[in-house]
């Protein structure tokens, strides 16, 4: 019988995306009565950018490590280009939509914390058990 292989790291990225979506909905619900819908929307955009960054990171790592000659330089260059682009976009949008533009950075930060909570903590627990 052929077994089904489950990619745990992909599931953790998916779990982080679900948690980020829930947070985004809560922010939009809270931002409405406070008349800060742009802040809430930009927070959601930041969460989405964080997810896109996680997906691109995953794709980049898989591509580089599965090549015949994996290169640290190739991985570093890919990360640098991706992070430079993401940072430039976030700063531009944040600047153009200030003061609500800070929501973009809040969304990015919350997604990163969510990724840490859904990926690192289970790994630490698994290491302690073994």
GROMACS .gro file of C-alpha atoms in nm:
model
  130
    1UNK     CA    1   0.000   0.000   0.000
    2UNK     CA    2   0.136   0.341  -0.096
    3UNK     CA    3   0.165   0.573   0.201
    4UNK     CA    4   0.078   0.935   0.191
    5UNK     CA    5   0.368   1.165   0.273
    6UNK     CA    6   0.282   1.471   0.474
    7UNK     CA    7   0.514   1.768   0.467
    8UNK     CA    8   0.506   1.893   0.825
    9UNK     CA    9   0.678   2.222   0.742
   10UNK     CA   10   0.412   2.301   0.480
   11UNK     CA   11   0.141   2.224   0.735
   12UNK     CA   12   0.303   2.463   0.981
   13UNK     CA   13   0.313   2.741   0.720
   14UNK     CA   14  -0.054   2.669   0.650
   15UNK     CA   15  -0.132   2.681   1.023
   16UNK     CA   16   0.048   3.015   1.051
   17UNK     CA   17  -0.155   3.145   0.757
   18UNK     CA   18  -0.480   3.039   0.925
   19UNK     CA   19  -0.378   3.210   1.250
   20UNK     CA   20  -0.273   3.523   1.060
   21UNK     CA   21  -0.606   3.528   0.876
   22UNK     CA   22  -0.793   3.510   1.205
   23UNK     CA   23  -0.580   3.793   1.342
   24UNK     CA   24  -0.644   3.999   1.029
   25UNK     CA   25  -1.018   3.954   1.066
   26UNK     CA   26  -0.999   4.061   1.431
   27UNK     CA   27  -0.796   4.368   1.339
   28UNK     CA   28  -1.049   4.468   1.074
   29UNK     CA   29  -1.334   4.421   1.320
   30UNK     CA   30  -1.155   4.638   1.577
   31UNK     CA   31  -1.039   4.899   1.323
   32UNK     CA   32  -1.388   4.972   1.191
   33UNK     CA   33  -1.536   5.136   1.502
   34UNK     CA   34  -1.208   5.319   1.560
   35UNK     CA   35  -1.226   5.471   1.210
   36UNK     CA   36  -0.892   5.313   1.119
   37UNK     CA   37  -0.995   5.082   0.836
   38UNK     CA   38  -0.684   5.172   0.635
   39UNK     CA   39  -0.471   5.064   0.930
   40UNK     CA   40  -0.663   4.735   0.948
   41UNK     CA   41  -0.639   4.679   0.574
   42UNK     CA   42  -0.266   4.750   0.572
   43UNK     CA   43  -0.220   4.516   0.865
   44UNK     CA   44  -0.388   4.246   0.656
   45UNK     CA   45  -0.159   4.335   0.363
   46UNK     CA   46   0.140   4.297   0.597
   47UNK     CA   47   0.015   3.956   0.707
   48UNK     CA   48  -0.023   3.854   0.342
   49UNK     CA   49   0.326   3.981   0.257
   50UNK     CA   50   0.463   3.779   0.548
   51UNK     CA   51   0.293   3.469   0.411
   52UNK     CA   52   0.424   3.537   0.059
   53UNK     CA   53   0.773   3.580   0.204
   54UNK     CA   54   0.743   3.245   0.387
   55UNK     CA   55   0.631   3.073   0.066
   56UNK     CA   56   0.913   3.230  -0.137
   57UNK     CA   57   1.163   3.135   0.132
   58UNK     CA   58   1.040   2.776   0.128
   59UNK     CA   59   1.057   2.760  -0.252
   60UNK     CA   60   1.403   2.913  -0.258
   61UNK     CA   61   1.545   2.676   0.003
   62UNK     CA   62   1.396   2.371  -0.170
   63UNK     CA   63   1.528   2.486  -0.509
   64UNK     CA   64   1.880   2.554  -0.384
   65UNK     CA   65   1.912   2.243  -0.166
   66UNK     CA   66   1.775   2.010  -0.432
   67UNK     CA   67   2.021   2.128  -0.698
   68UNK     CA   68   2.325   1.916  -0.779
   69UNK     CA   69   2.558   2.176  -0.630
   70UNK     CA   70   2.382   2.358  -0.346
   71UNK     CA   71   2.543   2.693  -0.282
   72UNK     CA   72   2.530   2.907   0.031
   73UNK     CA   73   2.598   3.210  -0.185
   74UNK     CA   74   2.300   3.135  -0.407
   75UNK     CA   75   2.076   3.099  -0.102
   76UNK     CA   76   2.212   3.421   0.053
   77UNK     CA   77   2.162   3.614  -0.271
   78UNK     CA   78   1.807   3.486  -0.307
   79UNK     CA   79   1.729   3.587   0.053
   80UNK     CA   80   1.890   3.928   0.014
   81UNK     CA   81   1.695   4.010  -0.304
   82UNK     CA   82   1.367   3.892  -0.154
   83UNK     CA   83   1.415   4.080   0.174
   84UNK     CA   84   1.535   4.396   0.001
   85UNK     CA   85   1.228   4.396  -0.223
   86UNK     CA   86   0.992   4.329   0.065
   87UNK     CA   87   1.152   4.598   0.281
   88UNK     CA   88   1.151   4.857   0.002
   89UNK     CA   89   0.784   4.787  -0.072
   90UNK     CA   90   0.688   4.804   0.296
   91UNK     CA   91   0.875   5.131   0.352
   92UNK     CA   92   0.727   5.289   0.039
   93UNK     CA   93   0.369   5.191   0.124
   94UNK     CA   94   0.418   5.276   0.491
   95UNK     CA   95   0.552   5.619   0.402
   96UNK     CA   96   0.283   5.697   0.145
   97UNK     CA   97  -0.001   5.597   0.376
   98UNK     CA   98   0.126   5.734   0.706
   99UNK     CA   99   0.017   5.730   0.987
  100UNK     CA  100  -0.191   5.420   0.908
  101UNK     CA  101   0.099   5.272   0.711
  102UNK     CA  102   0.244   5.137   1.033
  103UNK     CA  103  -0.022   4.867   1.004
  104UNK     CA  104   0.181   4.706   0.727
  105UNK     CA  105   0.476   4.664   0.963
  106UNK     CA  106   0.248   4.539   1.239
  107UNK     CA  107   0.112   4.274   1.003
  108UNK     CA  108   0.460   4.166   0.896
  109UNK     CA  109   0.576   4.144   1.258
  110UNK     CA  110   0.269   3.951   1.371
  111UNK     CA  111   0.312   3.702   1.089
  112UNK     CA  112   0.677   3.646   1.183
  113UNK     CA  113   0.583   3.587   1.548
  114UNK     CA  114   0.310   3.348   1.433
  115UNK     CA  115   0.561   3.160   1.217
  116UNK     CA  116   0.798   3.130   1.510
  117UNK     CA  117   0.524   3.003   1.739
  118UNK     CA  118   0.404   2.745   1.486
  119UNK     CA  119   0.747   2.622   1.372
  120UNK     CA  120   1.012   2.669   1.638
  121UNK     CA  121   0.816   2.573   1.949
  122UNK     CA  122   0.707   2.230   1.814
  123UNK     CA  123   1.069   2.164   1.708
  124UNK     CA  124   1.200   2.253   2.055
  125UNK     CA  125   0.941   2.024   2.214
  126UNK     CA  126   1.042   1.742   1.979
  127UNK     CA  127   1.410   1.793   2.064
  128UNK     CA  128   1.335   1.778   2.437
  129UNK     CA  129   1.147   1.449   2.394
  130UNK     CA  130   1.433   1.280   2.210
   0.00000   0.00000   0.00000
